[in-house]
Amino acid sequence: MHTRYPIVYQLEVHTPNGQTVTLQPGDLQRCAETEPTSRLEGWFKLNTSAVGRDTNSMSYLYHEIPEHHSWDASERNWVPRTKNMREPTVGRMWYVHPNGEDERYFLRLLLTIRPGMKSWEDCRTVDGTTYATFKEACEEMHLLDDDVDVHANMDEAVHVSDADSIA
């Protein structure tokens, strides 16, 4: 039997209410009754619940969380890894093409440099000012002044994506 080593968590990058929802037979009623929570939204909840607690979760970037927490698919939240969880884990954010129009690209850029964000609004807030878009927040942080981040994004894509998803 083939197993993946290390364990790789595919981390969604989506805008508010833009998450992918996969339904299994019989899930329609449960899905209608509860709001789906993605791993990204679970990260926000983890950071929100960490306020006032003795925890380091707010110091981790989104893609670093799987090294310290495991995703509980049934409860739809991140739980601290225990000592018996010895397998190394890696978080890989979904690739987003840097076409300049997709807000997901700008959100992904923010997720790679800002730890401990607690909400969509927190992602768009820079120095106490909340901007209307993720792109505006990136511009305010001068992340779009050169092509360094675009090149880094493309370099990562070369290593973790197939040719069709990069084009």
JSON list of C-alpha atoms in Angstrom, two decimals, residues 15-114:
[
{"chain": "A", "resi": 15, "resn": "THR", "atom": "CA", "xyz": [-12.31, 34.62, -0.90]},
{"chain": "A", "resi": 16, "resn": "PRO", "atom": "CA", "xyz": [-15.25, 35.01, 1.53]},
{"chain": "A", "resi": 17, "resn": "ASN", "atom": "CA", "xyz": [-18.00, 32.51, 0.63]},
{"chain": "A", "resi": 18, "resn": "GLY", "atom": "CA", "xyz": [-15.86, 31.25, -2.25]},
{"chain": "A", "resi": 19, "resn": "GLN", "atom": "CA", "xyz": [-14.80, 27.95, -0.69]},
{"chain": "A", "resi": 20, "resn": "THR", "atom": "CA", "xyz": [-15.22, 24.66, -2.48]},
{"chain": "A", "resi": 21, "resn": "VAL", "atom": "CA", "xyz": [-17.96, 22.50, -0.98]},
{"chain": "A", "resi": 22, "resn": "THR", "atom": "CA", "xyz": [-17.93, 18.77, -1.67]},
{"chain": "A", "resi": 23, "resn": "LEU", "atom": "CA", "xyz": [-21.07, 16.85, -0.83]},
{"chain": "A", "resi": 24, "resn": "GLN", "atom": "CA", "xyz": [-21.31, 13.15, -0.19]},
{"chain": "A", "resi": 25, "resn": "PRO", "atom": "CA", "xyz": [-24.60, 11.23, -0.46]},
{"chain": "A", "resi": 26, "resn": "GLY", "atom": "CA", "xyz": [-26.80, 12.27, 2.44]},
{"chain": "A", "resi": 27, "resn": "ASP", "atom": "CA", "xyz": [-24.82, 15.45, 3.21]},
{"chain": "A", "resi": 28, "resn": "LEU", "atom": "CA", "xyz": [-27.27, 17.91, 1.69]},
{"chain": "A", "resi": 29, "resn": "GLN", "atom": "CA", "xyz": [-29.41, 18.30, 4.83]},
{"chain": "A", "resi": 30, "resn": "ARG", "atom": "CA", "xyz": [-26.36, 18.63, 7.13]},
{"chain": "A", "resi": 31, "resn": "CYS", "atom": "CA", "xyz": [-24.79, 21.16, 4.77]},
{"chain": "A", "resi": 32, "resn": "ALA", "atom": "CA", "xyz": [-27.99, 23.21, 4.68]},
{"chain": "A", "resi": 33, "resn": "GLU", "atom": "CA", "xyz": [-28.08, 23.31, 8.48]},
{"chain": "A", "resi": 34, "resn": "THR", "atom": "CA", "xyz": [-24.43, 24.24, 9.10]},
{"chain": "A", "resi": 35, "resn": "GLU", "atom": "CA", "xyz": [-22.15, 26.72, 7.44]},
{"chain": "A", "resi": 36, "resn": "PRO", "atom": "CA", "xyz": [-19.21, 24.96, 5.80]},
{"chain": "A", "resi": 37, "resn": "THR", "atom": "CA", "xyz": [-15.83, 25.79, 7.30]},
{"chain": "A", "resi": 38, "resn": "SER", "atom": "CA", "xyz": [-12.71, 25.58, 5.17]},
{"chain": "A", "resi": 39, "resn": "ARG", "atom": "CA", "xyz": [-9.22, 25.05, 6.54]},
{"chain": "A", "resi": 40, "resn": "LEU", "atom": "CA", "xyz": [-8.58, 28.76, 5.99]},
{"chain": "A", "resi": 41, "resn": "GLU", "atom": "CA", "xyz": [-11.65, 29.76, 8.00]},
{"chain": "A", "resi": 42, "resn": "GLY", "atom": "CA", "xyz": [-10.62, 27.19, 10.61]},
{"chain": "A", "resi": 43, "resn": "TRP", "atom": "CA", "xyz": [-7.25, 28.96, 10.85]},
{"chain": "A", "resi": 44, "resn": "PHE", "atom": "CA", "xyz": [-9.09, 32.25, 11.49]},
{"chain": "A", "resi": 45, "resn": "LYS", "atom": "CA", "xyz": [-11.12, 30.55, 14.26]},
{"chain": "A", "resi": 46, "resn": "LEU", "atom": "CA", "xyz": [-7.99, 29.02, 15.78]},
{"chain": "A", "resi": 47, "resn": "ASN", "atom": "CA", "xyz": [-6.32, 32.44, 15.92]},
{"chain": "A", "resi": 48, "resn": "THR", "atom": "CA", "xyz": [-9.46, 34.06, 17.33]},
{"chain": "A", "resi": 49, "resn": "SER", "atom": "CA", "xyz": [-9.73, 31.46, 20.09]},
{"chain": "A", "resi": 50, "resn": "ALA", "atom": "CA", "xyz": [-5.99, 31.81, 20.83]},
{"chain": "A", "resi": 51, "resn": "VAL", "atom": "CA", "xyz": [-6.43, 35.39, 22.05]},
{"chain": "A", "resi": 52, "resn": "GLY", "atom": "CA", "xyz": [-5.81, 35.44, 25.79]},
{"chain": "A", "resi": 53, "resn": "ARG", "atom": "CA", "xyz": [-4.57, 31.84, 25.86]},
{"chain": "A", "resi": 54, "resn": "ASP", "atom": "CA", "xyz": [-1.06, 30.54, 26.33]},
{"chain": "A", "resi": 55, "resn": "THR", "atom": "CA", "xyz": [-0.61, 29.33, 22.77]},
{"chain": "A", "resi": 56, "resn": "ASN", "atom": "CA", "xyz": [1.74, 29.96, 19.88]},
{"chain": "A", "resi": 57, "resn": "SER", "atom": "CA", "xyz": [-0.78, 29.42, 17.09]},
{"chain": "A", "resi": 58, "resn": "MET", "atom": "CA", "xyz": [-0.98, 33.15, 16.32]},
{"chain": "A", "resi": 59, "resn": "SER", "atom": "CA", "xyz": [2.72, 33.21, 15.49]},
{"chain": "A", "resi": 60, "resn": "TYR", "atom": "CA", "xyz": [2.31, 30.74, 12.61]},
{"chain": "A", "resi": 61, "resn": "LEU", "atom": "CA", "xyz": [1.66, 31.55, 9.00]},
{"chain": "A", "resi": 62, "resn": "TYR", "atom": "CA", "xyz": [-1.26, 29.73, 7.37]},
{"chain": "A", "resi": 63, "resn": "HIS", "atom": "CA", "xyz": [0.98, 27.20, 5.62]},
{"chain": "A", "resi": 64, "resn": "GLU", "atom": "CA", "xyz": [2.84, 26.47, 8.88]},
{"chain": "A", "resi": 65, "resn": "ILE", "atom": "CA", "xyz": [-0.24, 25.43, 10.88]},
{"chain": "A", "resi": 66, "resn": "PRO", "atom": "CA", "xyz": [-0.16, 21.74, 9.80]},
{"chain": "A", "resi": 67, "resn": "GLU", "atom": "CA", "xyz": [3.26, 21.40, 11.45]},
{"chain": "A", "resi": 68, "resn": "HIS", "atom": "CA", "xyz": [1.66, 22.19, 14.83]},
{"chain": "A", "resi": 69, "resn": "HIS", "atom": "CA", "xyz": [-2.04, 21.30, 14.42]},
{"chain": "A", "resi": 70, "resn": "SER", "atom": "CA", "xyz": [-4.09, 18.62, 12.67]},
{"chain": "A", "resi": 71, "resn": "TRP", "atom": "CA", "xyz": [-7.30, 19.20, 10.75]},
{"chain": "A", "resi": 72, "resn": "ASP", "atom": "CA", "xyz": [-10.27, 17.44, 12.36]},
{"chain": "A", "resi": 73, "resn": "ALA", "atom": "CA", "xyz": [-12.50, 16.86, 9.33]},
{"chain": "A", "resi": 74, "resn": "SER", "atom": "CA", "xyz": [-15.53, 15.84, 11.37]},
{"chain": "A", "resi": 75, "resn": "GLU", "atom": "CA", "xyz": [-15.42, 18.92, 13.62]},
{"chain": "A", "resi": 76, "resn": "ARG", "atom": "CA", "xyz": [-14.05, 21.19, 10.87]},
{"chain": "A", "resi": 77, "resn": "ASN", "atom": "CA", "xyz": [-11.36, 22.76, 13.03]},
{"chain": "A", "resi": 78, "resn": "TRP", "atom": "CA", "xyz": [-7.64, 22.66, 13.80]},
{"chain": "A", "resi": 79, "resn": "VAL", "atom": "CA", "xyz": [-6.59, 20.75, 16.92]},
{"chain": "A", "resi": 80, "resn": "PRO", "atom": "CA", "xyz": [-3.12, 20.78, 18.49]},
{"chain": "A", "resi": 81, "resn": "ARG", "atom": "CA", "xyz": [-0.90, 17.90, 17.43]},
{"chain": "A", "resi": 82, "resn": "THR", "atom": "CA", "xyz": [-0.17, 15.47, 20.22]},
{"chain": "A", "resi": 83, "resn": "LYS", "atom": "CA", "xyz": [3.14, 13.83, 21.01]},
{"chain": "A", "resi": 84, "resn": "ASN", "atom": "CA", "xyz": [1.97, 10.57, 19.44]},
{"chain": "A", "resi": 85, "resn": "MET", "atom": "CA", "xyz": [1.48, 12.39, 16.11]},
{"chain": "A", "resi": 86, "resn": "ARG", "atom": "CA", "xyz": [5.08, 11.95, 15.05]},
{"chain": "A", "resi": 87, "resn": "GLU", "atom": "CA", "xyz": [4.64, 12.00, 11.30]},
{"chain": "A", "resi": 88, "resn": "PRO", "atom": "CA", "xyz": [5.99, 15.20, 9.79]},
{"chain": "A", "resi": 89, "resn": "THR", "atom": "CA", "xyz": [3.42, 17.34, 8.01]},
{"chain": "A", "resi": 90, "resn": "VAL", "atom": "CA", "xyz": [3.64, 19.99, 5.34]},
{"chain": "A", "resi": 91, "resn": "GLY", "atom": "CA", "xyz": [1.11, 22.67, 4.42]},
{"chain": "A", "resi": 92, "resn": "ARG", "atom": "CA", "xyz": [0.77, 23.56, 0.74]},
{"chain": "A", "resi": 93, "resn": "MET", "atom": "CA", "xyz": [-1.44, 26.47, -0.22]},
{"chain": "A", "resi": 94, "resn": "TRP", "atom": "CA", "xyz": [-3.33, 26.15, -3.47]},
{"chain": "A", "resi": 95, "resn": "TYR", "atom": "CA", "xyz": [-1.59, 27.78, -6.40]},
{"chain": "A", "resi": 96, "resn": "VAL", "atom": "CA", "xyz": [-3.25, 30.97, -7.64]},
{"chain": "A", "resi": 97, "resn": "HIS", "atom": "CA", "xyz": [-2.19, 32.47, -10.96]},
{"chain": "A", "resi": 98, "resn": "PRO", "atom": "CA", "xyz": [-0.83, 36.03, -10.60]},
{"chain": "A", "resi": 99, "resn": "ASN", "atom": "CA", "xyz": [-3.04, 37.54, -13.30]},
{"chain": "A", "resi": 100, "resn": "GLY", "atom": "CA", "xyz": [-3.63, 40.74, -11.35]},
{"chain": "A", "resi": 101, "resn": "GLU", "atom": "CA", "xyz": [-7.41, 40.40, -11.39]},
{"chain": "A", "resi": 102, "resn": "ASP", "atom": "CA", "xyz": [-8.04, 37.54, -8.97]},
{"chain": "A", "resi": 103, "resn": "GLU", "atom": "CA", "xyz": [-8.37, 38.66, -5.35]},
{"chain": "A", "resi": 104, "resn": "ARG", "atom": "CA", "xyz": [-7.28, 35.15, -4.31]},
{"chain": "A", "resi": 105, "resn": "TYR", "atom": "CA", "xyz": [-3.76, 35.91, -5.53]},
{"chain": "A", "resi": 106, "resn": "PHE", "atom": "CA", "xyz": [-3.51, 38.97, -3.27]},
{"chain": "A", "resi": 107, "resn": "LEU", "atom": "CA", "xyz": [-5.01, 37.05, -0.35]},
{"chain": "A", "resi": 108, "resn": "ARG", "atom": "CA", "xyz": [-2.48, 34.25, -0.89]},
{"chain": "A", "resi": 109, "resn": "LEU", "atom": "CA", "xyz": [0.30, 36.81, -0.89]},
{"chain": "A", "resi": 110, "resn": "LEU", "atom": "CA", "xyz": [-0.90, 38.20, 2.45]},
{"chain": "A", "resi": 111, "resn": "LEU", "atom": "CA", "xyz": [-1.19, 34.69, 3.91]},
{"chain": "A", "resi": 112, "resn": "THR", "atom": "CA", "xyz": [2.48, 34.03, 3.14]},
{"chain": "A", "resi": 113, "resn": "ILE", "atom": "CA", "xyz": [3.74, 36.96, 5.22]},
{"chain": "A", "resi": 114, "resn": "ARG", "atom": "CA", "xyz": [1.19, 37.73, 7.94]}
]
